[in-house]
Amino acid sequence: MLDGCESGTIAMMAINWKNGATVLVLLTVLRVLAISVSAGENGTVVLFDGTGLDQWESIGEGLWSITPEGYLLGQRDPRKPAFEAPWFNNLKAGLNRSWFNTNFKVVMSQAWLYTKESFTDYDLHVEWWVPSPGNSGISVGDATRARYTFGEASDLAKTPSQIAYEIQISNNWGDDYPSGSLYSIVEAQTGFQKADGWNVFDIQVREDLLRVSLNGQVVTEHPGLPDRPKKGPIGLQLHDDKSIVMFRNIWLKKTLRSVSAEKRECRNRQKPD
């Protein structure tokens, strides 16, 4: 998918080829409008509307498909057995025995779906459903795109919840972080989730703020941690090899600050050497 600057460059080249010097009159207009065209006139970016996954890439062994109703369905391939490994007594750590290989190294089996594009300063809208018990999450600011959450590269210290931010999705999962929590950072207020139904996140991502609303109620506010970025792609999680999750109506609206910064970057990239 082309970004705004690339779209502007292609338009410029086509017009230049056909009309010669007259293209110079239109260049500035094309460059300024390129971002607003790719992101919508008001900075809105539709990430999933039930018709395709062109803006996403799959990480790990998740199966991501679109149901007849237009829902994004994430599940695992039942033909691939879950990772099995020797177990040793580590109840204190609370780790699942399938997380260890023969050298007792933690081996996770998560899968993710990540946006191809990175974002900064935006309002994200996501509608989600998980069965009971169920666990999923939405990552923000993870430039690694969850590469350390599965297989032999697994590293508990490099998961999205440890190096960036993961907004927890939970339906009777039984841990300390209910839906809307910033996992491993702060617990969300409870009492607003629709059990076994569709729920709605509205997530504000700013330089100095993460605010999560669940079904219209603010459940988490946090300034973020100084060593963790907020700029980056957005990820949808399949927590383990038994996971099932559905999403719908995923879109974001960039702030004026974000759109203005992209326009400046676009102009700088288009300047002749």
XYZ file of N, CA and C in Angstrom, residues 146-273:
384
model
N 5.737 -8.225 17.542
C 5.528 -9.464 18.308
C 6.395 -10.629 17.844
N 7.549 -10.352 17.283
C 8.390 -11.435 16.772
C 8.924 -12.348 17.874
N 8.853 -11.872 19.129
C 9.403 -12.669 20.235
C 8.315 -13.359 21.050
N 7.153 -13.583 20.448
C 6.037 -14.185 21.188
C 5.705 -15.606 20.756
N 6.561 -16.204 19.943
C 6.272 -17.573 19.509
C 7.573 -18.255 19.083
N 7.570 -19.593 19.165
C 8.701 -20.378 18.680
C 9.978 -20.187 19.481
N 11.078 -20.575 18.879
C 12.366 -20.556 19.567
C 12.870 -19.147 19.850
N 12.311 -18.151 19.195
C 12.707 -16.761 19.469
C 11.980 -16.178 20.675
N 11.114 -16.978 21.311
C 10.311 -16.494 22.431
C 11.165 -15.849 23.510
N 10.683 -14.721 24.002
C 11.383 -14.014 25.077
C 10.344 -13.232 25.863
N 10.086 -13.674 27.095
C 9.064 -13.028 27.908
C 9.361 -11.554 28.169
N 10.619 -11.180 28.117
C 11.000 -9.799 28.370
C 10.807 -8.896 27.152
N 10.429 -9.489 25.982
C 10.310 -8.710 24.755
C 8.926 -8.807 24.129
N 7.941 -9.240 24.904
C 6.582 -9.270 24.380
C 6.033 -7.848 24.314
N 4.968 -7.617 23.538
C 4.410 -6.261 23.454
C 4.073 -5.654 24.807
N 3.612 -6.471 25.753
C 3.242 -5.934 27.067
C 4.447 -5.532 27.897
N 5.646 -5.935 27.468
C 6.853 -5.622 28.227
C 7.706 -4.534 27.592
N 7.618 -4.375 26.276
C 8.449 -3.369 25.610
C 7.625 -2.212 25.049
N 6.307 -2.388 24.989
C 5.414 -1.333 24.502
C 4.169 -1.380 25.381
N 2.988 -1.514 24.762
C 1.751 -1.534 25.539
C 0.792 -2.558 24.947
N 0.154 -3.313 25.841
C -0.906 -4.227 25.431
C -2.161 -3.910 26.218
N -3.234 -3.594 25.504
C -4.527 -3.370 26.140
C -5.215 -4.725 26.225
N -5.460 -5.153 27.440
C -5.950 -6.505 27.690
C -7.400 -6.691 27.265
N -7.672 -7.862 26.696
C -9.027 -8.344 26.440
C -9.174 -9.653 27.198
N -10.153 -9.724 28.093
C -10.297 -10.905 28.940
C -11.762 -11.199 29.184
N -12.109 -12.468 29.092
C -13.450 -12.919 29.445
C -13.315 -14.107 30.382
N -13.358 -13.826 31.682
C -13.206 -14.862 32.713
C -11.886 -15.610 32.591
N -10.820 -14.894 32.230
C -9.523 -15.550 32.076
C -8.895 -15.875 33.420
N -9.183 -15.063 34.421
C -8.727 -15.408 35.762
C -7.410 -14.800 36.187
N -6.883 -13.830 35.425
C -5.657 -13.175 35.877
C -6.003 -11.834 36.528
N -4.988 -11.032 36.814
C -5.198 -9.787 37.556
C -5.532 -8.595 36.672
N -5.613 -8.802 35.352
C -5.788 -7.676 34.445
C -7.075 -7.832 33.636
N -8.150 -7.177 34.077
C -9.415 -7.256 33.322
C -9.325 -6.464 32.022
N -10.337 -6.595 31.212
C -10.362 -5.926 29.915
C -10.190 -4.413 30.079
N -9.334 -3.865 29.220
C -9.038 -2.441 29.268
C -7.788 -2.099 30.039
N -7.218 -3.069 30.747
C -5.979 -2.842 31.489
C -4.814 -2.635 30.530
N -3.813 -1.893 30.967
C -2.518 -1.911 30.302
C -1.743 -3.040 30.957
N -1.642 -4.147 30.254
C -1.141 -5.380 30.868
C 0.256 -5.172 31.442
N 0.427 -5.598 32.685
C 1.664 -5.518 33.467
C 1.946 -4.112 33.976
N 1.061 -3.139 33.659
C 1.293 -1.759 34.086
C 0.212 -1.281 35.048
N -1.046 -1.335 34.630
C -2.134 -0.835 35.472
C -3.406 -1.613 35.181
N -4.167 -1.900 36.228
C -5.422 -2.628 36.092
C -6.571 -1.672 35.778
N -7.478 -2.143 34.942
C -8.638 -1.335 34.562
C -9.740 -1.437 35.602
N -10.580 -0.412 35.647
C -11.803 -0.494 36.432
C -12.716 -1.551 35.825
N -13.491 -2.195 36.652
C -14.370 -3.266 36.193
C -15.837 -2.848 36.297
N -16.690 -3.712 35.730
C -18.126 -3.491 35.833
C -18.783 -2.960 34.578
N -18.013 -2.827 33.482
C -18.560 -2.238 32.261
C -18.552 -3.207 31.080
N -18.012 -4.386 31.259
C -17.917 -5.347 30.159
C -19.217 -6.119 29.991
N -19.559 -6.405 28.730
C -20.713 -7.237 28.413
C -20.239 -8.689 28.339
N -20.650 -9.479 29.299
C -20.199 -10.864 29.358
C -20.680 -11.625 28.129
N -19.736 -12.275 27.455
C -20.016 -13.139 26.303
C -20.659 -12.395 25.130
N -20.591 -11.070 25.127
C -21.140 -10.296 24.030
C -20.078 -9.463 23.345
N -20.508 -8.664 22.387
C -19.600 -7.735 21.719
C -19.321 -6.547 22.633
N -18.059 -6.149 22.674
C -17.632 -5.016 23.479
C -16.881 -4.025 22.595
N -16.790 -2.777 23.066
C -16.206 -1.698 22.273
C -15.084 -1.024 23.051
N -13.915 -0.953 22.437
C -12.813 -0.149 22.948
C -12.712 1.146 22.138
N -12.516 2.246 22.844
C -12.074 3.498 22.234
C -10.801 3.889 22.963
N -9.692 3.894 22.238
C -8.373 4.038 22.835
C -7.727 5.323 22.322
N -7.405 6.222 23.225
C -6.705 7.451 22.868
C -5.209 7.249 23.104
N -4.428 7.471 22.066
C -2.976 7.336 22.147
C -2.366 8.703 21.882
N -1.710 9.240 22.895
C -1.050 10.535 22.793
C 0.383 10.402 23.304
N 1.165 11.445 23.082
C 2.554 11.438 23.536
C 2.646 11.246 25.045
N 1.692 11.794 25.797
C 1.752 11.736 27.256
C 0.523 11.081 27.875
N -0.213 10.282 27.092
C -1.445 9.713 27.624
C -1.880 8.481 26.850
N -2.332 7.476 27.604
C -3.091 6.349 27.065
C -4.395 6.301 27.852
N -5.503 6.441 27.139
C -6.817 6.391 27.791
C -7.662 5.337 27.098
N -8.208 4.397 27.873
C -9.008 3.308 27.332
C -10.431 3.419 27.849
N -11.381 3.470 26.927
C -12.799 3.435 27.285
C -13.375 2.099 26.843
N -14.154 1.490 27.714
C -14.826 0.226 27.432
C -16.321 0.475 27.460
N -16.956 0.279 26.305
C -18.399 0.495 26.180
C -18.810 1.886 26.682
N -17.980 2.879 26.336
C -18.313 4.258 26.646
C -17.863 4.754 28.005
N -17.236 3.904 28.815
C -16.778 4.291 30.146
C -15.253 4.227 30.211
N -14.630 5.294 30.682
C -13.179 5.303 30.827
C -12.792 4.338 31.941
N -11.958 3.360 31.614
C -11.550 2.354 32.600
C -10.061 2.422 32.921
N -9.282 3.084 32.066
C -7.840 3.191 32.298
C -7.322 4.518 31.757
N -6.499 5.173 32.560
C -5.745 6.345 32.121
C -4.332 6.222 32.663
N -3.354 6.452 31.793
C -1.958 6.334 32.227
C -1.095 7.175 31.299
N -0.072 7.845 31.845
C 0.782 8.667 30.981
C 1.744 7.870 30.121
N 1.866 6.573 30.408
C 2.859 5.764 29.712
C 4.179 5.756 30.456
N 5.067 4.906 30.019
C 6.376 4.769 30.652
C 7.439 5.428 29.788
N 8.417 6.086 30.401
C 9.390 6.870 29.627
C 10.245 6.061 28.667
N 10.413 4.772 28.948
C 11.261 3.949 28.088
C 10.462 3.141 27.071
N 9.170 3.425 26.936
C 8.342 2.667 25.993
C 7.704 3.600 24.974
N 7.822 3.281 23.692
C 7.258 4.156 22.662
C 5.759 3.951 22.515
N 5.088 4.983 22.046
C 3.676 4.861 21.687
C 3.494 4.851 20.173
N 4.459 5.383 19.451
C 4.395 5.358 17.997
C 4.748 3.971 17.488
N 3.940 3.453 16.579
C 4.219 2.145 16.016
C 2.972 1.532 15.412
N 3.072 0.280 14.995
C 1.903 -0.403 14.423
C 0.923 -0.809 15.511
N -0.229 -1.274 15.088
C -1.271 -1.763 15.984
C -1.413 -3.256 15.770
N -1.482 -4.024 16.857
C -1.548 -5.478 16.753
C -2.763 -6.066 17.444
N -3.290 -7.155 16.876
C -4.392 -7.918 17.453
C -3.873 -9.295 17.824
N -4.167 -9.736 19.037
C -3.534 -10.931 19.586
C -4.416 -12.175 19.557
N -3.786 -13.307 19.210
C -4.287 -14.642 19.524
C -3.385 -15.158 20.643
N -3.919 -15.263 21.834
C -3.089 -15.456 23.019
C -2.352 -16.789 23.062
N -2.988 -17.868 22.604
C -2.372 -19.193 22.700
C -2.971 -20.102 21.641
N -2.564 -21.372 21.663
C -2.981 -22.288 20.594
C -4.447 -22.711 20.693
N -5.152 -22.317 21.744
C -6.585 -22.612 21.863
C -7.449 -21.379 21.622
N -6.831 -20.268 21.304
C -7.546 -18.992 21.247
C -8.513 -18.887 20.069
N -9.605 -18.189 20.326
C -10.542 -17.746 19.299
C -10.927 -16.312 19.646
N -10.945 -15.449 18.661
C -11.316 -14.058 18.893
C -11.925 -13.491 17.620
N -12.839 -12.530 17.765
C -13.408 -11.849 16.610
C -13.330 -10.336 16.829
N -13.135 -9.626 15.716
C -13.114 -8.165 15.723
C -14.009 -7.642 14.603
N -14.436 -6.399 14.742
C -15.186 -5.744 13.666
C -15.039 -4.224 13.833
N -15.313 -3.491 12.763
C -15.336 -2.021 12.793
C -14.080 -1.442 13.443
N -12.947 -1.677 12.801
C -11.680 -1.165 13.320
C -11.277 0.055 12.503
N -11.159 1.182 13.169
C -10.745 2.395 12.481
C -10.063 3.319 13.482
N -9.326 4.253 12.960
C -8.715 5.256 13.827
C -8.830 6.626 13.192
N -8.744 7.625 14.026
C -8.731 9.009 13.566
C -7.462 9.673 14.072
N -6.652 10.138 13.138
C -5.419 10.816 13.504
C -5.734 12.204 14.051
N -4.950 12.627 15.037
C -5.117 13.975 15.556
C -4.574 14.985 14.550
N -4.963 16.235 14.714
C -4.459 17.294 13.843
C -2.937 17.369 13.926
N -2.411 17.162 15.115
C -0.957 17.179 15.284
C -0.295 16.094 14.453
N -0.881 14.900 14.450
C -0.321 13.790 13.692
C -0.389 14.048 12.194
N -1.537 14.528 11.719
C -1.694 14.806 10.290
C -0.728 15.896 9.846
N -0.574 16.931 10.672
C 0.342 18.022 10.330
C 1.778 17.532 10.253
N 2.162 16.659 11.193
C 3.519 16.114 11.185
C 3.767 15.273 9.937
N 2.769 14.515 9.519
C 2.919 13.698 8.316
C 3.051 14.574 7.071
N 2.306 15.666 7.044
C 2.419 16.566 5.899
C 3.808 17.181 5.822
N 4.360 17.572 6.981
C 5.719 18.126 6.989
C 6.726 17.092 6.513
N 6.568 15.862 7.007
C 7.480 14.794 6.588
C 7.362 14.539 5.092
N 6.143 14.572 4.585
C 5.922 14.348 3.167
C 6.603 15.427 2.325
N 6.456 16.688 2.741
C 7.093 17.774 2.010
C 8.605 17.627 2.012
N 9.159 17.250 3.175
C 10.612 17.095 3.267
C 11.117 15.967 2.355
N 10.332 14.888 2.273
C 10.736 13.766 1.428
C 10.648 14.110 -0.050
N 9.756 15.065 -0.397
C 9.569 15.415 -1.795
C 10.528 16.501 -2.279
N 11.259 17.124 -1.337
C 12.189 18.168 -1.740
C 13.295 17.589 -2.614
N 13.666 18.270 -3.679
C 14.753 17.750 -4.531
C 16.076 17.779 -3.790
N 16.948 16.820 -4.113
C 18.263 16.749 -3.494
C 19.148 17.916 -3.948
